Amino acid sequence: MTTGQTDQAQGDGPGWDAAAYDAHCAFVWAYGSDLIDLLAPRPGERILDLGCGTGHLTRAIAERGADVVGIDRDASMIAHARQQYPALTFQVADAREFQTDQPFDAVFSNAVLHWIHDADAAAAALRRALRPGGRLVAEFGGRRNVAAIVAAVADVVAAAGYAAVRDPWYFPSIGEYAAVLERHRLEPVWMALLDRPTALDGGEDGLRRWLTVFGGRLLATVPEAARGAVIRAAEDRLRPRCFRDGTWYADYRRLRLVAIAR
Ligand code: BEZ
């Protein structure tokens, strides 16, 4: 689920902690598994899993009989994936620059494309990876994804006197992203923007863990030593809205789509 240099993964901060991601973020691949039903992989098809992270969905696609390759720009994610699934093929590669001389029947991508602000570069690479008639099946954060979390953290960052972070992620509307796809000869045949409040692993610690694993861009202007206090203040603001029965919920909105390479 990570893909590029400063515009991706944790932004300008350090790379991913693959072990923490694997241990605490199972909701990412749990929610992604019905995207595999939409992909409907067939035995023998060649499929690219773009931004495969630690490889759990790559494995699920392989279990349907497809010949799958997982790519991720983060070497620690790929090392983790190879260790867990040694029979599968994984490669360290940046989504925007990915090249292949054997185009795929399908590209699958879960929870990745919102990390890439240069959506045209990503779409061009997605199109290059597909044979004509091949399909892209993707899901990522859509317009107003995690808006409550972003607003609360922005408020507490400002109240603590640190600079604002603008547009930490790319969360397009359906119309905006359809235009991106069409510019790159990817014909959207189905798109939806779905509210999906997402239970975070970790009970009382759930939001803190989410911000620690994923929130590097939101907290980029806050010195490391001050982050704990900022996160506690964000928890206070978000608790009435996002904490229920011992569990934190992130206000996810997913843009889900199928597009055909023309
Ligand atoms: C998401 O999957 O929607 C997401 C994950 C991390 C940061 C922002 C959004």
PDB file of N, CA and C in Angstrom, residues 38 138-143 172-175 177 188-195 253-258:
ATOM      1  N   LEU A  38     -14.808  -7.911  -6.612  1.00  0.00           N
ATOM      2  CA  LEU A  38     -15.057  -7.037  -7.760  1.00  0.00           C
ATOM      3  C   LEU A  38     -14.030  -7.315  -8.879  1.00  0.00           C
ATOM      4  N   ALA A 138      -9.821  -0.622  -8.491  1.00  0.00           N
ATOM      5  CA  ALA A 138      -9.081   0.133  -7.468  1.00  0.00           C
ATOM      6  C   ALA A 138     -10.023   0.707  -6.433  1.00  0.00           C
ATOM      7  N   GLU A 139      -9.464   0.906  -5.262  1.00  0.00           N
ATOM      8  CA  GLU A 139     -10.177   1.631  -4.204  1.00  0.00           C
ATOM      9  C   GLU A 139      -9.160   2.486  -3.467  1.00  0.00           C
ATOM     10  N   PHE A 140      -9.573   3.711  -3.145  1.00  0.00           N
ATOM     11  CA  PHE A 140      -8.716   4.580  -2.343  1.00  0.00           C
ATOM     12  C   PHE A 140      -9.589   5.672  -1.726  1.00  0.00           C
ATOM     13  N   GLY A 141      -8.958   6.579  -0.994  1.00  0.00           N
ATOM     14  CA  GLY A 141      -9.736   7.613  -0.314  1.00  0.00           C
ATOM     15  C   GLY A 141     -10.313   8.601  -1.315  1.00  0.00           C
ATOM     16  N   GLY A 142     -11.644   8.836  -1.223  1.00  0.00           N
ATOM     17  CA  GLY A 142     -12.295   9.798  -2.112  1.00  0.00           C
ATOM     18  C   GLY A 142     -12.553  11.118  -1.398  1.00  0.00           C
ATOM     19  N   ARG A 143     -13.175  12.037  -2.122  1.00  0.00           N
ATOM     20  CA  ARG A 143     -13.472  13.386  -1.608  1.00  0.00           C
ATOM     21  C   ARG A 143     -13.983  13.340  -0.164  1.00  0.00           C
ATOM     22  N   PRO A 172      -9.857  12.603  -4.542  1.00  0.00           N
ATOM     23  CA  PRO A 172     -10.663  13.224  -5.596  1.00  0.00           C
ATOM     24  C   PRO A 172     -12.143  12.839  -5.515  1.00  0.00           C
ATOM     25  N   SER A 173     -12.972  13.630  -6.198  1.00  0.00           N
ATOM     26  CA  SER A 173     -14.379  13.263  -6.398  1.00  0.00           C
ATOM     27  C   SER A 173     -14.444  12.270  -7.570  1.00  0.00           C
ATOM     28  N   ILE A 174     -15.638  11.720  -7.764  1.00  0.00           N
ATOM     29  CA  ILE A 174     -15.837  10.814  -8.905  1.00  0.00           C
ATOM     30  C   ILE A 174     -15.545  11.551 -10.219  1.00  0.00           C
ATOM     31  N   GLY A 175     -16.103  12.759 -10.349  1.00  0.00           N
ATOM     32  CA  GLY A 175     -15.941  13.486 -11.610  1.00  0.00           C
ATOM     33  C   GLY A 175     -14.478  13.798 -11.904  1.00  0.00           C
ATOM     34  N   TYR A 177     -11.824  12.237 -10.793  1.00  0.00           N
ATOM     35  CA  TYR A 177     -10.986  11.070 -11.098  1.00  0.00           C
ATOM     36  C   TYR A 177     -11.383  10.423 -12.429  1.00  0.00           C
ATOM     37  N   PRO A 188     -13.720   4.581 -17.417  1.00  0.00           N
ATOM     38  CA  PRO A 188     -14.412   4.151 -16.201  1.00  0.00           C
ATOM     39  C   PRO A 188     -15.756   3.525 -16.572  1.00  0.00           C
ATOM     40  N   VAL A 189     -15.993   2.314 -16.118  1.00  0.00           N
ATOM     41  CA  VAL A 189     -17.279   1.666 -16.410  1.00  0.00           C
ATOM     42  C   VAL A 189     -18.122   1.549 -15.150  1.00  0.00           C
ATOM     43  N   TRP A 190     -17.506   1.799 -14.003  1.00  0.00           N
ATOM     44  CA  TRP A 190     -18.256   1.779 -12.739  1.00  0.00           C
ATOM     45  C   TRP A 190     -17.446   2.555 -11.708  1.00  0.00           C
ATOM     46  N   MET A 191     -18.105   3.484 -11.022  1.00  0.00           N
ATOM     47  CA  MET A 191     -17.421   4.228  -9.949  1.00  0.00           C
ATOM     48  C   MET A 191     -18.422   4.487  -8.830  1.00  0.00           C
ATOM     49  N   ALA A 192     -17.951   4.479  -7.600  1.00  0.00           N
ATOM     50  CA  ALA A 192     -18.822   4.795  -6.459  1.00  0.00           C
ATOM     51  C   ALA A 192     -17.994   5.478  -5.389  1.00  0.00           C
ATOM     52  N   LEU A 193     -18.662   6.392  -4.665  1.00  0.00           N
ATOM     53  CA  LEU A 193     -18.035   7.052  -3.517  1.00  0.00           C
ATOM     54  C   LEU A 193     -18.855   6.647  -2.295  1.00  0.00           C
ATOM     55  N   LEU A 194     -18.233   5.895  -1.404  1.00  0.00           N
ATOM     56  CA  LEU A 194     -18.972   5.232  -0.325  1.00  0.00           C
ATOM     57  C   LEU A 194     -18.468   5.685   1.036  1.00  0.00           C
ATOM     58  N   ASP A 195     -19.388   6.089   1.917  1.00  0.00           N
ATOM     59  CA  ASP A 195     -18.999   6.336   3.306  1.00  0.00           C
ATOM     60  C   ASP A 195     -18.748   4.986   3.964  1.00  0.00           C
ATOM     61  N   ARG A 253     -14.029   7.519   3.432  1.00  0.00           N
ATOM     62  CA  ARG A 253     -14.924   7.557   2.255  1.00  0.00           C
ATOM     63  C   ARG A 253     -14.132   6.968   1.104  1.00  0.00           C
ATOM     64  N   ARG A 254     -14.609   5.896   0.563  1.00  0.00           N
ATOM     65  CA  ARG A 254     -13.826   5.185  -0.447  1.00  0.00           C
ATOM     66  C   ARG A 254     -14.311   5.493  -1.853  1.00  0.00           C
ATOM     67  N   LEU A 255     -13.369   5.777  -2.711  1.00  0.00           N
ATOM     68  CA  LEU A 255     -13.657   5.855  -4.144  1.00  0.00           C
ATOM     69  C   LEU A 255     -13.293   4.493  -4.712  1.00  0.00           C
ATOM     70  N   ARG A 256     -14.299   3.809  -5.232  1.00  0.00           N
ATOM     71  CA  ARG A 256     -14.110   2.448  -5.732  1.00  0.00           C
ATOM     72  C   ARG A 256     -14.420   2.470  -7.226  1.00  0.00           C
ATOM     73  N   LEU A 257     -13.640   1.785  -8.036  1.00  0.00           N
ATOM     74  CA  LEU A 257     -13.867   1.911  -9.490  1.00  0.00           C
ATOM     75  C   LEU A 257     -13.386   0.701 -10.274  1.00  0.00           C
ATOM     76  N   VAL A 258     -14.011   0.574 -11.440  1.00  0.00           N
ATOM     77  CA  VAL A 258     -13.544  -0.371 -12.463  1.00  0.00           C
ATOM     78  C   VAL A 258     -13.383   0.438 -13.739  1.00  0.00           C
TER      79      VAL A 258
END
